[in-house]
Short mmCIF file of C-alpha atoms in Angstrom, two decimals:
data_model
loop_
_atom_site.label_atom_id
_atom_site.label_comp_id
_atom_site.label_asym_id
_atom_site.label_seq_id
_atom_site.Cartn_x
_atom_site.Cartn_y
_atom_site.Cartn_z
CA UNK G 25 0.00 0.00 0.00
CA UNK G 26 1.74 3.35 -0.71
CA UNK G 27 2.21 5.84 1.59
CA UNK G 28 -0.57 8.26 0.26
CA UNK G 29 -3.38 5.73 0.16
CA UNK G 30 -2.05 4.80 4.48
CA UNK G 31 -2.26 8.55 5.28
CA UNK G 32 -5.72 9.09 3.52
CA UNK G 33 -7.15 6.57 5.17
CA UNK G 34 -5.48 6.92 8.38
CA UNK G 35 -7.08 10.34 8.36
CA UNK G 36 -10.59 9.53 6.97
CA UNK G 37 -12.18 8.42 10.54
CA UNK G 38 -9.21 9.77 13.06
CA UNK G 39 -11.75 9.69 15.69
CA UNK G 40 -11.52 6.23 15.55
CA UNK G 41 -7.98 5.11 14.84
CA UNK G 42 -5.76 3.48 17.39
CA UNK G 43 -3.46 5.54 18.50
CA UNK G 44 -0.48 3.02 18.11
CA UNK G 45 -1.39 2.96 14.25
CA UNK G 46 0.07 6.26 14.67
CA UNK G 47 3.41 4.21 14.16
CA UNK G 48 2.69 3.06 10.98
CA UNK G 49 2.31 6.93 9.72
CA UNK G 50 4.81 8.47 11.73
CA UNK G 51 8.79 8.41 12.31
CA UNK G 52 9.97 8.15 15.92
CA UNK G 53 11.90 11.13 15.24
CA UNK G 54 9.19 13.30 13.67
CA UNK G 55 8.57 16.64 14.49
CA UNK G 56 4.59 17.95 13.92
CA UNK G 57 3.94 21.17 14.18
CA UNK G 58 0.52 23.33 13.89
CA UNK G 59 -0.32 26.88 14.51
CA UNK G 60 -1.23 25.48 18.57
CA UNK G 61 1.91 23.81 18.88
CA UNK G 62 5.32 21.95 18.08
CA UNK G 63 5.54 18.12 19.53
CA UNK G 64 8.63 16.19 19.16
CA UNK G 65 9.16 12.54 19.05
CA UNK G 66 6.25 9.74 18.42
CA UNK G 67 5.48 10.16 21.77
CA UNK G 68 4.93 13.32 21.85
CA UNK G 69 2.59 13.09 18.92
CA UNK G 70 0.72 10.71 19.93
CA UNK G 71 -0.19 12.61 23.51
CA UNK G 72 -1.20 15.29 21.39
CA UNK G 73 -3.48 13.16 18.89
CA UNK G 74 -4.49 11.54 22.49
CA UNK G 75 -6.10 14.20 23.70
CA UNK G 76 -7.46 15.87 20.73
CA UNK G 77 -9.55 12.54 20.51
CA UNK G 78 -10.67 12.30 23.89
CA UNK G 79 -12.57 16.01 23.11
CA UNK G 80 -14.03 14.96 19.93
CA UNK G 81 -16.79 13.28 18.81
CA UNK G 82 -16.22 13.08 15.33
CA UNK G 83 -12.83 14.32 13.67
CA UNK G 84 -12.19 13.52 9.74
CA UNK G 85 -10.24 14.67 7.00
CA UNK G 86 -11.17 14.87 3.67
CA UNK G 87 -8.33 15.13 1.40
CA UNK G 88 -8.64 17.24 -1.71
CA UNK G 89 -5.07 16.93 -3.39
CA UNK G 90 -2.24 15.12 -2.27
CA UNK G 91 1.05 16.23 -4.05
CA UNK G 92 3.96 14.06 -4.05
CA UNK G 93 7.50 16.42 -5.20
CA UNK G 94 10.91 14.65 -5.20
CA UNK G 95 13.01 15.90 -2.54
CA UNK G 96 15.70 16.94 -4.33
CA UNK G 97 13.21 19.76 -6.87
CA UNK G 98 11.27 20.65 -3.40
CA UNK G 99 11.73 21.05 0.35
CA UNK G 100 8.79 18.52 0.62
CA UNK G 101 8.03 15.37 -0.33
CA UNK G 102 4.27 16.14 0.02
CA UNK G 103 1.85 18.80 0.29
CA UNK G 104 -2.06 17.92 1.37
CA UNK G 105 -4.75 20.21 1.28
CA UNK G 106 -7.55 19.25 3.16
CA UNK G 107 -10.78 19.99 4.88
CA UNK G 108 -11.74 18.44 8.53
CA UNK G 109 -14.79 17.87 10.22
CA UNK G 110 -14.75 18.03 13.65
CA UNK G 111 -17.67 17.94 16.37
CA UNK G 112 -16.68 18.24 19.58
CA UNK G 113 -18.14 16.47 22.31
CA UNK G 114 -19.47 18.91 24.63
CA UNK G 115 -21.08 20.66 21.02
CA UNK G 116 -23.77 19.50 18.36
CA UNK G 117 -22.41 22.18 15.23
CA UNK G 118 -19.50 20.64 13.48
CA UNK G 119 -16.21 22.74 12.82
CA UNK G 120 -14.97 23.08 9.21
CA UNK G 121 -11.53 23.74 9.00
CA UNK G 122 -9.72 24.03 5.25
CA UNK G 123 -5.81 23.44 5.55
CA UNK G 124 -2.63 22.22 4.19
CA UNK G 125 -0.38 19.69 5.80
CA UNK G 126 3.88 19.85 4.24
CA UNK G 127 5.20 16.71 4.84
CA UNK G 128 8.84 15.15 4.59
CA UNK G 129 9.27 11.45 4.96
CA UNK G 130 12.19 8.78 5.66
CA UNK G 131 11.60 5.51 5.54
CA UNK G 132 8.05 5.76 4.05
CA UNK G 133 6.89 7.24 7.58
CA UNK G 134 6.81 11.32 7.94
CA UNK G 135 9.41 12.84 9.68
CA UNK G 136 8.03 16.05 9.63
CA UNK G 137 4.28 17.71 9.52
CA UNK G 138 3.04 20.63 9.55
CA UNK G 139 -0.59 21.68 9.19
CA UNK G 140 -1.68 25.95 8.58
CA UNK G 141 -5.18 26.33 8.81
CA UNK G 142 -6.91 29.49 10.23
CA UNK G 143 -7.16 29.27 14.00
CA UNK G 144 -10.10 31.61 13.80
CA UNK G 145 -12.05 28.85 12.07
CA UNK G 146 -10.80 26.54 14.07
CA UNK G 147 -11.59 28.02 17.63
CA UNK G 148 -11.68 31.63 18.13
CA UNK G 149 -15.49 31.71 15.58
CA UNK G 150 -16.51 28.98 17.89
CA UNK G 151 -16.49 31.08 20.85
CA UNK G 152 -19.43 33.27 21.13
CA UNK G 153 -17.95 36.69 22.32
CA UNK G 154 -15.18 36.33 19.96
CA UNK G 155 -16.88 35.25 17.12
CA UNK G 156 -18.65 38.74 17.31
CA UNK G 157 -15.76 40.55 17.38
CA UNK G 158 -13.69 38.41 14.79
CA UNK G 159 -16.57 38.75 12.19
CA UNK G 160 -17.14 42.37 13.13
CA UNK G 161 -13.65 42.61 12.09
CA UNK G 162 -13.63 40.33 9.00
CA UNK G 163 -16.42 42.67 7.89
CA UNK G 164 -14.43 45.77 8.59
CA UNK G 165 -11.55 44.18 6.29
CA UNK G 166 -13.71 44.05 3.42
CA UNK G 167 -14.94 47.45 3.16
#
């Protein structure tokens, strides 16, 4: 199986992987970072995947385009863009979040990840008070 078909269907349902499979996407030594934070080490990673799952009710990703680059023409040997659907479990609305993921890989595992997606879909819209004032500013923006 290659490595794109693993991590698109790794991703599809991550609400209800197994952590450990983690190990089968992942490099001990990989570093994944996201505009909340950088973790370091498979361990690390999979605390952070941990407790993102214990919050969430539902959490998938639905990949749009996955381009594969050799390493030598690009700093990357992939770039995702994807959408995921989240619903947290103390909330019925789901969260749509549109994002890309740069990857690098060794040994058919990545090494290093890291997603950009806009924290203000992700959270700060999600949070009533906030939400005003973001989309009072959003509509300030666009005058």
């Amino acid at each position: 199986m290659s490595f794109q078909t693993r991590f698109t269907q790794f991703y599809a349902d991550l609400a209800n992987v197994d952590i450990d499979d983690l190990d089968t996407i992942y490099h001990p030594e990989t570093v994944f970072k996201d505009p909340i934070a950088t973790h370091t080490g498979i361990e690390s990673v999979k605390r952070y995947f941990g407790h993102l799952l214990d919050s969430t009710r539902e959490c998938r990703f639905e990949i749009h385009h996955f381009a594969e680059s050799a390493a030598q023409q690009s700093e990357y040997d992939a770039i995702v863009e994807w959408t995921m659907h989240l619903v947290l479990n103390n909330a019925n609305s789901p969260i749509h979040v549109d994002g890309v993921s740069l990857l690098k890989l060794k040994n058919e595992r990545v090494i290093y990840h890291r997603d950009y997606y806009d924290m203000g879909e992700m959270v700060y819209e999600h949070i009533p008070i906030l939400k005003r004032v973001i989309l009072y500013i959003k509509k300030r923006l666009t005058k």
